[in-house]
PDB file of C-alpha atoms in Angstrom:
ATOM      1  CA  PRO U   1      -0.011  -0.016  -0.006  1.00  0.00           C
ATOM      2  CA  THR U   2       1.093   3.601  -0.530  1.00  0.00           C
ATOM      3  CA  PRO U   3       2.314   5.427   2.584  1.00  0.00           C
ATOM      4  CA  ASP U   4       0.037   7.535   4.721  1.00  0.00           C
ATOM      5  CA  ILE U   5       1.026  11.186   4.712  1.00  0.00           C
ATOM      6  CA  ASP U   6       0.496  13.328   7.866  1.00  0.00           C
ATOM      7  CA  LEU U   7       0.331  17.092   7.373  1.00  0.00           C
ATOM      8  CA  THR U   8      -0.295  19.842   9.975  1.00  0.00           C
ATOM      9  CA  VAL U   9      -2.846  22.591   9.464  1.00  0.00           C
ATOM     10  CA  TYR U  10      -1.306  26.059   9.968  1.00  0.00           C
ATOM     11  CA  PRO U  11      -3.072  29.356  10.776  1.00  0.00           C
ATOM     12  CA  ASP U  12      -2.211  30.958   7.399  1.00  0.00           C
ATOM     13  CA  GLU U  13      -4.184  28.184   5.704  1.00  0.00           C
ATOM     14  CA  CYS U  14      -7.412  29.119   7.503  1.00  0.00           C
ATOM     15  CA  ASP U  15     -10.180  31.654   6.974  1.00  0.00           C
ATOM     16  CA  ALA U  16     -11.356  34.427   9.318  1.00  0.00           C
ATOM     17  CA  PHE U  17     -13.329  31.922  11.395  1.00  0.00           C
ATOM     18  CA  GLY U  18     -10.339  29.670  11.846  1.00  0.00           C
ATOM     19  CA  HIS U  19     -11.453  26.888   9.469  1.00  0.00           C
ATOM     20  CA  LEU U  20      -9.093  25.329   6.963  1.00  0.00           C
ATOM     21  CA  ASN U  21     -10.335  26.894   3.721  1.00  0.00           C
ATOM     22  CA  GLN U  22     -11.124  25.207   0.422  1.00  0.00           C
ATOM     23  CA  ALA U  23      -8.113  26.631  -1.452  1.00  0.00           C
ATOM     24  CA  SER U  24      -5.789  25.285   1.188  1.00  0.00           C
ATOM     25  CA  PHE U  25      -7.389  21.833   0.883  1.00  0.00           C
ATOM     26  CA  LEU U  26      -6.290  21.753  -2.729  1.00  0.00           C
ATOM     27  CA  SER U  27      -2.757  22.640  -1.712  1.00  0.00           C
ATOM     28  CA  LEU U  28      -2.640  19.993   1.000  1.00  0.00           C
ATOM     29  CA  PHE U  29      -3.974  17.281  -1.264  1.00  0.00           C
ATOM     30  CA  GLU U  30      -1.298  18.138  -3.807  1.00  0.00           C
ATOM     31  CA  ARG U  31       1.417  18.257  -1.164  1.00  0.00           C
ATOM     32  CA  ALA U  32       0.359  14.817   0.051  1.00  0.00           C
ATOM     33  CA  ARG U  33       0.647  13.443  -3.476  1.00  0.00           C
ATOM     34  CA  TRP U  34       4.147  14.787  -4.006  1.00  0.00           C
ATOM     35  CA  GLU U  35       5.232  13.596  -0.556  1.00  0.00           C
ATOM     36  CA  MET U  36       3.912  10.134  -1.426  1.00  0.00           C
ATOM     37  CA  LEU U  37       5.934  10.105  -4.657  1.00  0.00           C
ATOM     38  CA  ALA U  38       9.002  11.366  -2.816  1.00  0.00           C
ATOM     39  CA  ARG U  39       8.857   8.279  -0.605  1.00  0.00           C
ATOM     40  CA  GLY U  40       8.502   6.000  -3.620  1.00  0.00           C
ATOM     41  CA  PRO U  41       9.713   6.467  -7.185  1.00  0.00           C
ATOM     42  CA  GLY U  42      10.760  10.106  -6.562  1.00  0.00           C
ATOM     43  CA  MET U  43       9.223  13.487  -7.164  1.00  0.00           C
ATOM     44  CA  ASP U  44      10.956  13.558 -10.557  1.00  0.00           C
ATOM     45  CA  VAL U  45       9.237  10.387 -11.740  1.00  0.00           C
ATOM     46  CA  PHE U  46       7.229  12.328 -14.349  1.00  0.00           C
ATOM     47  CA  THR U  47       9.998  14.573 -15.623  1.00  0.00           C
ATOM     48  CA  ARG U  48      12.301  11.553 -15.972  1.00  0.00           C
ATOM     49  CA  ALA U  49       9.747  10.104 -18.406  1.00  0.00           C
ATOM     50  CA  GLY U  50       9.257  13.401 -20.286  1.00  0.00           C
ATOM     51  CA  ALA U  51       5.679  13.712 -18.984  1.00  0.00           C
ATOM     52  CA  TRP U  52       3.677  15.983 -16.709  1.00  0.00           C
ATOM     53  CA  PRO U  53       0.457  15.140 -14.851  1.00  0.00           C
ATOM     54  CA  ALA U  54      -1.991  17.866 -15.902  1.00  0.00           C
ATOM     55  CA  VAL U  55      -5.147  17.994 -13.791  1.00  0.00           C
ATOM     56  CA  ARG U  56      -8.214  17.589 -16.033  1.00  0.00           C
ATOM     57  CA  LYS U  57     -10.859  17.270 -13.340  1.00  0.00           C
ATOM     58  CA  THR U  58     -11.180  17.795  -9.605  1.00  0.00           C
ATOM     59  CA  VAL U  59     -14.031  16.832  -7.294  1.00  0.00           C
ATOM     60  CA  ILE U  60     -13.792  17.508  -3.538  1.00  0.00           C
ATOM     61  CA  ASP U  61     -16.369  16.695  -0.862  1.00  0.00           C
ATOM     62  CA  TYR U  62     -15.960  18.550   2.460  1.00  0.00           C
ATOM     63  CA  HIS U  63     -17.235  16.518   5.442  1.00  0.00           C
ATOM     64  CA  ALA U  64     -15.998  18.301   8.577  1.00  0.00           C
ATOM     65  CA  ALA U  65     -13.998  21.347   9.630  1.00  0.00           C
ATOM     66  CA  ALA U  66     -10.262  21.347  10.377  1.00  0.00           C
ATOM     67  CA  PHE U  67      -8.470  23.902  12.507  1.00  0.00           C
ATOM     68  CA  PRO U  68      -4.918  25.186  13.152  1.00  0.00           C
ATOM     69  CA  GLY U  69      -2.824  22.503  14.854  1.00  0.00           C
ATOM     70  CA  ASP U  70      -4.906  19.596  13.543  1.00  0.00           C
ATOM     71  CA  VAL U  71      -2.841  16.855  11.967  1.00  0.00           C
ATOM     72  CA  LEU U  72      -4.496  15.377   8.903  1.00  0.00           C
ATOM     73  CA  ARG U  73      -3.660  11.933   7.614  1.00  0.00           C
ATOM     74  CA  PHE U  74      -3.864  11.652   3.844  1.00  0.00           C
ATOM     75  CA  GLN U  75      -4.405   8.355   2.068  1.00  0.00           C
ATOM     76  CA  GLN U  76      -4.396   7.953  -1.689  1.00  0.00           C
ATOM     77  CA  ALA U  77      -5.340   5.196  -4.104  1.00  0.00           C
ATOM     78  CA  LEU U  78      -5.261   4.809  -7.846  1.00  0.00           C
ATOM     79  CA  THR U  79      -8.815   4.057  -8.996  1.00  0.00           C
ATOM     80  CA  HIS U  80      -8.176   4.126 -12.746  1.00  0.00           C
ATOM     81  CA  HIS U  81      -4.972   3.597 -14.735  1.00  0.00           C
ATOM     82  CA  GLY U  82      -5.249   4.227 -18.453  1.00  0.00           C
ATOM     83  CA  ARG U  83      -2.569   4.622 -21.098  1.00  0.00           C
ATOM     84  CA  THR U  84      -2.249   8.399 -20.848  1.00  0.00           C
ATOM     85  CA  SER U  85      -4.518   9.197 -17.899  1.00  0.00           C
ATOM     86  CA  PHE U  86      -5.099   8.112 -14.351  1.00  0.00           C
ATOM     87  CA  THR U  87      -7.516   8.848 -11.529  1.00  0.00           C
ATOM     88  CA  MET U  88      -6.482   9.227  -7.924  1.00  0.00           C
ATOM     89  CA  ARG U  89      -8.832   9.197  -4.924  1.00  0.00           C
ATOM     90  CA  GLN U  90      -7.604  10.843  -1.727  1.00  0.00           C
ATOM     91  CA  THR U  91      -9.003  11.087   1.769  1.00  0.00           C
ATOM     92  CA  ALA U  92      -8.039  13.385   4.641  1.00  0.00           C
ATOM     93  CA  ARG U  93      -8.801  12.268   8.228  1.00  0.00           C
ATOM     94  CA  ARG U  94      -8.049  14.108  11.478  1.00  0.00           C
ATOM     95  CA  LEU U  95      -5.477  11.989  13.246  1.00  0.00           C
ATOM     96  CA  ARG U  96      -6.571  12.467  16.852  1.00  0.00           C
ATOM     97  CA  ASP U  97     -10.178  11.248  16.382  1.00  0.00           C
ATOM     98  CA  ASP U  98     -10.164   9.624  12.899  1.00  0.00           C
ATOM     99  CA  THR U  99     -12.822  12.104  11.669  1.00  0.00           C
ATOM    100  CA  LEU U 100     -13.201  12.138   7.908  1.00  0.00           C
ATOM    101  CA  ILE U 101     -12.500  15.760   6.850  1.00  0.00           C
ATOM    102  CA  ALA U 102     -12.540  15.596   3.065  1.00  0.00           C
ATOM    103  CA  THR U 103     -12.456  13.248   0.131  1.00  0.00           C
ATOM    104  CA  ALA U 104     -11.198  14.147  -3.304  1.00  0.00           C
ATOM    105  CA  GLU U 105     -10.905  12.697  -6.778  1.00  0.00           C
ATOM    106  CA  PHE U 106      -8.393  13.954  -9.323  1.00  0.00           C
ATOM    107  CA  VAL U 107      -8.249  12.995 -12.981  1.00  0.00           C
ATOM    108  CA  PHE U 108      -4.832  13.542 -14.573  1.00  0.00           C
ATOM    109  CA  VAL U 109      -3.698  13.442 -18.177  1.00  0.00           C
ATOM    110  CA  CYS U 110       0.044  13.060 -18.826  1.00  0.00           C
ATOM    111  CA  ILE U 111       1.309  15.529 -21.432  1.00  0.00           C
ATOM    112  CA  SER U 112       4.621  16.354 -23.079  1.00  0.00           C
ATOM    113  CA  ARG U 113       6.212  19.790 -23.158  1.00  0.00           C
ATOM    114  CA  GLU U 114       4.361  20.346 -26.415  1.00  0.00           C
ATOM    115  CA  GLY U 115       1.026  19.614 -24.716  1.00  0.00           C
ATOM    116  CA  ARG U 116       0.477  16.247 -26.377  1.00  0.00           C
ATOM    117  CA  PRO U 117      -0.775  13.202 -24.417  1.00  0.00           C
ATOM    118  CA  VAL U 118       1.960  10.761 -23.463  1.00  0.00           C
ATOM    119  CA  PRO U 119       1.908   7.448 -21.546  1.00  0.00           C
ATOM    120  CA  VAL U 120       1.675   7.420 -17.752  1.00  0.00           C
ATOM    121  CA  PRO U 121       5.178   6.529 -16.439  1.00  0.00           C
ATOM    122  CA  ALA U 122       5.283   2.822 -15.624  1.00  0.00           C
ATOM    123  CA  ASP U 123       6.887   3.543 -12.213  1.00  0.00           C
ATOM    124  CA  VAL U 124       3.740   5.423 -11.130  1.00  0.00           C
ATOM    125  CA  GLY U 125       1.485   2.474 -11.850  1.00  0.00           C
ATOM    126  CA  ARG U 126       3.799  -0.012 -10.161  1.00  0.00           C
ATOM    127  CA  PHE U 127       4.129   2.159  -7.043  1.00  0.00           C
ATOM    128  CA  MET U 128       0.395   2.757  -6.805  1.00  0.00           C
ATOM    129  CA  ASN U 129      -0.293  -0.964  -7.220  1.00  0.00           C
ATOM    130  CA  ALA U 130      -2.313  -0.611 -10.424  1.00  0.00           C
ATOM    131  CA  ARG U 131      -3.370  -4.009 -11.674  1.00  0.00           C
ATOM    132  CA  PRO U 132      -4.224  -4.887 -15.257  1.00  0.00           C
ATOM    133  CA  SER U 133      -7.592  -6.418 -15.862  1.00  0.00           C
ATOM    134  CA  GLY U 134      -7.601 -10.207 -15.613  1.00  0.00           C
ATOM    135  CA  ALA U 135      -9.241 -12.663 -18.026  1.00  0.00           C
ATOM    136  CA  ASP U 136     -12.157 -13.255 -15.619  1.00  0.00           C
ATOM    137  CA  VAL U 137     -12.977  -9.574 -15.150  1.00  0.00           C
ATOM    138  CA  GLN U 138     -16.195  -8.318 -16.749  1.00  0.00           C
ATOM    139  CA  ARG U 139     -17.398  -4.738 -17.023  1.00  0.00           C
ATOM    140  CA  LEU U 140     -21.051  -4.088 -16.222  1.00  0.00           C
ATOM    141  CA  THR U 141     -22.941  -0.804 -16.382  1.00  0.00           C
ATOM    142  CA  VAL U 142     -24.883  -0.208 -13.169  1.00  0.00           C
ATOM    143  CA  ASN U 143     -26.904   3.003 -12.876  1.00  0.00           C
ATOM    144  CA  GLY U 144     -24.708   4.530 -15.607  1.00  0.00           C
ATOM    145  CA  VAL U 145     -21.432   3.591 -13.918  1.00  0.00           C
ATOM    146  CA  SER U 146     -18.999   1.069 -15.459  1.00  0.00           C
ATOM    147  CA  VAL U 147     -18.176  -1.471 -12.747  1.00  0.00           C
ATOM    148  CA  ALA U 148     -15.451  -4.122 -12.845  1.00  0.00           C
ATOM    149  CA  VAL U 149     -16.616  -7.563 -11.622  1.00  0.00           C
ATOM    150  CA  ASP U 150     -14.552 -10.723 -11.150  1.00  0.00           C
ATOM    151  CA  VAL U 151     -16.751 -13.641 -12.191  1.00  0.00           C
ATOM    152  CA  ARG U 152     -15.696 -17.225 -11.405  1.00  0.00           C
ATOM    153  CA  GLY U 153     -17.298 -20.645 -11.682  1.00  0.00           C
ATOM    154  CA  ALA U 154     -20.954 -21.648 -12.066  1.00  0.00           C
ATOM    155  CA  GLY U 155     -23.762 -23.153 -10.085  1.00  0.00           C
ATOM    156  CA  GLU U 156     -26.266 -22.198  -7.451  1.00  0.00           C
ATOM    157  CA  PRO U 157     -26.501 -20.397  -5.176  1.00  0.00           C
ATOM    158  CA  ALA U 158     -24.321 -17.536  -6.299  1.00  0.00           C
ATOM    159  CA  VAL U 159     -21.929 -16.018  -3.758  1.00  0.00           C
ATOM    160  CA  LEU U 160     -21.544 -12.212  -3.831  1.00  0.00           C
ATOM    161  CA  LEU U 161     -18.304 -10.945  -2.242  1.00  0.00           C
ATOM    162  CA  VAL U 162     -18.426  -7.261  -1.335  1.00  0.00           C
ATOM    163  CA  HIS U 163     -15.214  -5.527  -0.177  1.00  0.00           C
ATOM    164  CA  GLY U 164     -14.949  -2.845   2.502  1.00  0.00           C
ATOM    165  CA  TYR U 165     -14.309   0.872   2.146  1.00  0.00           C
ATOM    166  CA  ALA U 166     -10.987   1.901   0.537  1.00  0.00           C
ATOM    167  CA  SER U 167     -10.315  -1.688  -0.515  1.00  0.00           C
ATOM    168  CA  ASP U 168     -11.216  -3.557  -3.746  1.00  0.00           C
ATOM    169  CA  ARG U 169     -12.136  -7.016  -4.981  1.00  0.00           C
ATOM    170  CA  SER U 170      -8.556  -8.277  -4.589  1.00  0.00           C
ATOM    171  CA  MET U 171      -9.227  -8.920  -0.915  1.00  0.00           C
ATOM    172  CA  TRP U 172     -11.332 -11.894  -1.976  1.00  0.00           C
ATOM    173  CA  GLN U 173      -8.751 -13.623  -4.162  1.00  0.00           C
ATOM    174  CA  HIS U 174      -8.436 -16.641  -1.848  1.00  0.00           C
ATOM    175  CA  GLN U 175     -12.184 -17.219  -1.827  1.00  0.00           C
ATOM    176  CA  LEU U 176     -12.488 -16.612  -5.588  1.00  0.00           C
ATOM    177  CA  ASN U 177      -9.771 -19.170  -6.292  1.00  0.00           C
ATOM    178  CA  HIS U 178     -10.915 -21.907  -3.923  1.00  0.00           C
ATOM    179  CA  LEU U 179     -14.671 -21.688  -3.338  1.00  0.00           C
ATOM    180  CA  GLU U 180     -15.564 -24.313  -5.910  1.00  0.00           C
ATOM    181  CA  GLY U 181     -19.107 -25.352  -6.797  1.00  0.00           C
ATOM    182  CA  PHE U 182     -20.549 -21.824  -6.716  1.00  0.00           C
ATOM    183  CA  LEU U 183     -20.855 -18.889  -9.048  1.00  0.00           C
ATOM    184  CA  ARG U 184     -18.530 -16.309  -7.350  1.00  0.00           C
ATOM    185  CA  LEU U 185     -19.025 -12.573  -8.012  1.00  0.00           C
ATOM    186  CA  ALA U 186     -16.658  -9.954  -6.638  1.00  0.00           C
ATOM    187  CA  PRO U 187     -17.211  -6.357  -7.827  1.00  0.00           C
ATOM    188  CA  ASP U 188     -15.094  -3.261  -7.347  1.00  0.00           C
ATOM    189  CA  LEU U 189     -17.495  -0.753  -5.807  1.00  0.00           C
ATOM    190  CA  ARG U 190     -17.822   2.532  -7.683  1.00  0.00           C
ATOM    191  CA  GLY U 191     -14.849   4.803  -7.094  1.00  0.00           C
ATOM    192  CA  MET U 192     -12.577   1.892  -6.120  1.00  0.00           C
ATOM    193  CA  GLY U 193     -10.416  -0.672  -7.847  1.00  0.00           C
ATOM    194  CA  GLN U 194     -10.972  -0.714 -11.602  1.00  0.00           C
ATOM    195  CA  SER U 195     -14.541   0.612 -11.483  1.00  0.00           C
ATOM    196  CA  ASP U 196     -15.328   4.139 -12.670  1.00  0.00           C
ATOM    197  CA  ALA U 197     -15.351   6.990 -10.178  1.00  0.00           C
ATOM    198  CA  PRO U 198     -18.309   9.299 -10.948  1.00  0.00           C
ATOM    199  CA  ASP U 199     -18.648  12.782  -9.579  1.00  0.00           C
ATOM    200  CA  LEU U 200     -21.488  11.988  -7.148  1.00  0.00           C
ATOM    201  CA  GLY U 201     -23.140   9.004  -5.520  1.00  0.00           C
ATOM    202  CA  TYR U 202     -20.928   7.497  -2.815  1.00  0.00           C
ATOM    203  CA  SER U 203     -23.533   7.144  -0.047  1.00  0.00           C
ATOM    204  CA  MET U 204     -24.136   3.832   1.695  1.00  0.00           C
ATOM    205  CA  THR U 205     -27.646   3.808   0.202  1.00  0.00           C
ATOM    206  CA  THR U 206     -26.177   4.118  -3.310  1.00  0.00           C
ATOM    207  CA  TYR U 207     -23.683   1.310  -2.644  1.00  0.00           C
TER     208      TYR U 207
END
Protein backbone atom coordinates (compact mmCIF):
# COMPACT_ATOMS: atom_id res chain seq x y z
CA PRO A 1 0.00 0.00 0.00
CA THR A 2 1.07 3.59 -0.53
CA PRO A 3 2.33 5.40 2.58
CA ASP A 4 0.04 7.53 4.72
CA ILE A 5 1.04 11.20 4.71
CA ASP A 6 0.51 13.33 7.85
CA LEU A 7 0.31 17.10 7.39
CA THR A 8 -0.30 19.82 9.99
CA VAL A 9 -2.84 22.60 9.47
CA TYR A 10 -1.30 26.07 9.97
CA PRO A 11 -3.09 29.37 10.76
CA ASP A 12 -2.21 30.96 7.40
CA GLU A 13 -4.19 28.19 5.69
CA CYS A 14 -7.40 29.10 7.50
CA ASP A 15 -10.17 31.64 6.96
CA ALA A 16 -11.35 34.41 9.30
CA PHE A 17 -13.33 31.91 11.38
CA GLY A 18 -10.33 29.64 11.84
CA HIS A 19 -11.45 26.90 9.47
CA LEU A 20 -9.08 25.33 6.95
CA ASN A 21 -10.33 26.92 3.72
CA GLN A 22 -11.10 25.21 0.43
CA ALA A 23 -8.12 26.64 -1.45
CA SER A 24 -5.78 25.28 1.20
CA PHE A 25 -7.40 21.85 0.89
CA LEU A 26 -6.31 21.75 -2.75
CA SER A 27 -2.76 22.65 -1.72
CA LEU A 28 -2.65 19.99 1.01
CA PHE A 29 -3.99 17.27 -1.28
CA GLU A 30 -1.30 18.16 -3.81
CA ARG A 31 1.42 18.26 -1.15
CA ALA A 32 0.34 14.81 0.04
CA ARG A 33 0.63 13.44 -3.50
CA TRP A 34 4.14 14.79 -4.00
CA GLU A 35 5.23 13.60 -0.56
CA MET A 36 3.91 10.15 -1.43
CA LEU A 37 5.93 10.10 -4.66
CA ALA A 38 9.00 11.37 -2.82
CA ARG A 39 8.85 8.27 -0.61
CA GLY A 40 8.47 6.00 -3.62
CA PRO A 41 9.70 6.48 -7.20
CA GLY A 42 10.78 10.10 -6.54
CA MET A 43 9.22 13.49 -7.16
CA ASP A 44 10.96 13.57 -10.56
CA VAL A 45 9.23 10.38 -11.74
CA PHE A 46 7.22 12.32 -14.34
CA THR A 47 10.00 14.57 -15.63
CA ARG A 48 12.29 11.55 -15.98
CA ALA A 49 9.74 10.12 -18.40
CA GLY A 50 9.24 13.40 -20.27
CA ALA A 51 5.69 13.70 -18.98
CA TRP A 52 3.69 15.99 -16.72
CA PRO A 53 0.45 15.14 -14.87
CA ALA A 54 -1.98 17.88 -15.89
CA VAL A 55 -5.15 17.99 -13.80
CA ARG A 56 -8.20 17.59 -16.02
CA LYS A 57 -10.86 17.28 -13.35
CA THR A 58 -11.17 17.79 -9.59
CA VAL A 59 -14.05 16.84 -7.29
CA ILE A 60 -13.81 17.50 -3.54
CA ASP A 61 -16.37 16.71 -0.85
CA TYR A 62 -15.96 18.54 2.47
CA HIS A 63 -17.24 16.52 5.43
CA ALA A 64 -15.99 18.30 8.57
CA ALA A 65 -13.99 21.35 9.62
CA ALA A 66 -10.28 21.34 10.37
CA PHE A 67 -8.48 23.91 12.51
CA PRO A 68 -4.92 25.18 13.16
CA GLY A 69 -2.84 22.51 14.85
CA ASP A 70 -4.91 19.60 13.52
CA VAL A 71 -2.82 16.84 11.96
CA LEU A 72 -4.51 15.38 8.90
CA ARG A 73 -3.68 11.93 7.61
CA PHE A 74 -3.88 11.66 3.82
CA GLN A 75 -4.40 8.35 2.07
CA GLN A 76 -4.40 7.95 -1.69
CA ALA A 77 -5.34 5.19 -4.09
CA LEU A 78 -5.26 4.80 -7.85
CA THR A 79 -8.82 4.07 -8.99
CA HIS A 80 -8.17 4.14 -12.74
CA HIS A 81 -4.98 3.58 -14.73
CA GLY A 82 -5.24 4.22 -18.45
CA ARG A 83 -2.56 4.62 -21.10
CA THR A 84 -2.23 8.40 -20.84
CA SER A 85 -4.51 9.21 -17.90
CA PHE A 86 -5.08 8.11 -14.35
CA THR A 87 -7.51 8.87 -11.53
CA MET A 88 -6.49 9.24 -7.91
CA ARG A 89 -8.84 9.20 -4.93
CA GLN A 90 -7.61 10.84 -1.72
CA THR A 91 -9.00 11.08 1.78
CA ALA A 92 -8.05 13.38 4.65
CA ARG A 93 -8.79 12.29 8.23
CA ARG A 94 -8.04 14.10 11.49
CA LEU A 95 -5.45 11.97 13.24
CA ARG A 96 -6.57 12.47 16.85
CA ASP A 97 -10.17 11.25 16.40
CA ASP A 98 -10.16 9.65 12.90
CA THR A 99 -12.83 12.10 11.68
CA LEU A 100 -13.20 12.15 7.90
CA ILE A 101 -12.49 15.75 6.88
CA ALA A 102 -12.55 15.59 3.07
CA THR A 103 -12.47 13.23 0.12
CA ALA A 104 -11.19 14.14 -3.31
CA GLU A 105 -10.93 12.69 -6.77
CA PHE A 106 -8.39 13.97 -9.29
CA VAL A 107 -8.24 12.99 -12.97
CA PHE A 108 -4.82 13.52 -14.57
CA VAL A 109 -3.69 13.44 -18.19
CA CYS A 110 0.03 13.07 -18.83
CA ILE A 111 1.30 15.52 -21.43
CA SER A 112 4.61 16.35 -23.07
CA ARG A 113 6.23 19.79 -23.15
CA GLU A 114 4.36 20.34 -26.41
CA GLY A 115 1.04 19.62 -24.70
CA ARG A 116 0.47 16.25 -26.38
CA PRO A 117 -0.78 13.20 -24.41
CA VAL A 118 1.98 10.75 -23.47
CA PRO A 119 1.92 7.45 -21.54
CA VAL A 120 1.68 7.42 -17.76
CA PRO A 121 5.17 6.54 -16.43
CA ALA A 122 5.30 2.82 -15.62
CA ASP A 123 6.88 3.54 -12.22
CA VAL A 124 3.74 5.41 -11.14
CA GLY A 125 1.47 2.47 -11.86
CA ARG A 126 3.81 0.01 -10.16
CA PHE A 127 4.14 2.16 -7.06
CA MET A 128 0.39 2.75 -6.80
CA ASN A 129 -0.32 -0.97 -7.21
CA ALA A 130 -2.32 -0.61 -10.41
CA ARG A 131 -3.37 -4.01 -11.67
CA PRO A 132 -4.22 -4.90 -15.26
CA SER A 133 -7.60 -6.42 -15.87
CA GLY A 134 -7.60 -10.20 -15.62
CA ALA A 135 -9.24 -12.65 -18.01
CA ASP A 136 -12.15 -13.27 -15.62
CA VAL A 137 -12.99 -9.57 -15.15
CA GLN A 138 -16.18 -8.32 -16.75
CA ARG A 139 -17.41 -4.75 -17.01
CA LEU A 140 -21.07 -4.09 -16.23
CA THR A 141 -22.94 -0.80 -16.38
CA VAL A 142 -24.88 -0.21 -13.16
CA ASN A 143 -26.90 3.02 -12.89
CA GLY A 144 -24.72 4.53 -15.59
CA VAL A 145 -21.43 3.59 -13.91
CA SER A 146 -19.00 1.08 -15.45
CA VAL A 147 -18.18 -1.47 -12.75
CA ALA A 148 -15.44 -4.15 -12.85
CA VAL A 149 -16.61 -7.56 -11.62
CA ASP A 150 -14.55 -10.72 -11.14
CA VAL A 151 -16.74 -13.65 -12.20
CA ARG A 152 -15.70 -17.23 -11.42
CA GLY A 153 -17.30 -20.64 -11.69
CA ALA A 154 -20.94 -21.64 -12.08
CA GLY A 155 -23.75 -23.15 -10.08
CA GLU A 156 -26.28 -22.19 -7.45
CA PRO A 157 -26.49 -20.41 -5.17
CA ALA A 158 -24.33 -17.53 -6.30
CA VAL A 159 -21.93 -16.02 -3.76
CA LEU A 160 -21.54 -12.22 -3.83
CA LEU A 161 -18.31 -10.96 -2.23
CA VAL A 162 -18.41 -7.25 -1.33
CA HIS A 163 -15.21 -5.53 -0.19
CA GLY A 164 -14.93 -2.85 2.50
CA TYR A 165 -14.29 0.88 2.14
CA ALA A 166 -10.97 1.89 0.55
CA SER A 167 -10.31 -1.69 -0.54
CA ASP A 168 -11.22 -3.54 -3.75
CA ARG A 169 -12.13 -7.02 -4.99
CA SER A 170 -8.55 -8.28 -4.60
CA MET A 171 -9.22 -8.91 -0.89
CA TRP A 172 -11.35 -11.89 -1.97
CA GLN A 173 -8.74 -13.63 -4.15
CA HIS A 174 -8.44 -16.65 -1.87
CA GLN A 175 -12.20 -17.21 -1.83
CA LEU A 176 -12.49 -16.62 -5.59
CA ASN A 177 -9.78 -19.16 -6.29
CA HIS A 178 -10.91 -21.90 -3.92
CA LEU A 179 -14.67 -21.68 -3.34
CA GLU A 180 -15.57 -24.33 -5.92
CA GLY A 181 -19.11 -25.34 -6.80
CA PHE A 182 -20.57 -21.84 -6.72
CA LEU A 183 -20.87 -18.88 -9.04
CA ARG A 184 -18.55 -16.31 -7.37
CA LEU A 185 -19.03 -12.58 -8.01
CA ALA A 186 -16.64 -9.96 -6.62
CA PRO A 187 -17.22 -6.37 -7.83
CA ASP A 188 -15.09 -3.29 -7.35
CA LEU A 189 -17.49 -0.77 -5.82
CA ARG A 190 -17.83 2.53 -7.68
CA GLY A 191 -14.85 4.80 -7.10
CA MET A 192 -12.58 1.90 -6.11
CA GLY A 193 -10.39 -0.67 -7.86
CA GLN A 194 -10.98 -0.71 -11.61
CA SER A 195 -14.55 0.61 -11.49
CA ASP A 196 -15.33 4.12 -12.67
CA ALA A 197 -15.34 6.98 -10.17
CA PRO A 198 -18.31 9.28 -10.95
CA ASP A 199 -18.64 12.79 -9.57
CA LEU A 200 -21.47 11.97 -7.15
CA GLY A 201 -23.16 9.00 -5.52
CA TYR A 202 -20.94 7.50 -2.81
CA SER A 203 -23.54 7.14 -0.05
CA MET A 204 -24.14 3.83 1.69
CA THR A 205 -27.64 3.81 0.18
CA THR A 206 -26.17 4.11 -3.32
CA TYR A 207 -23.68 1.31 -2.64
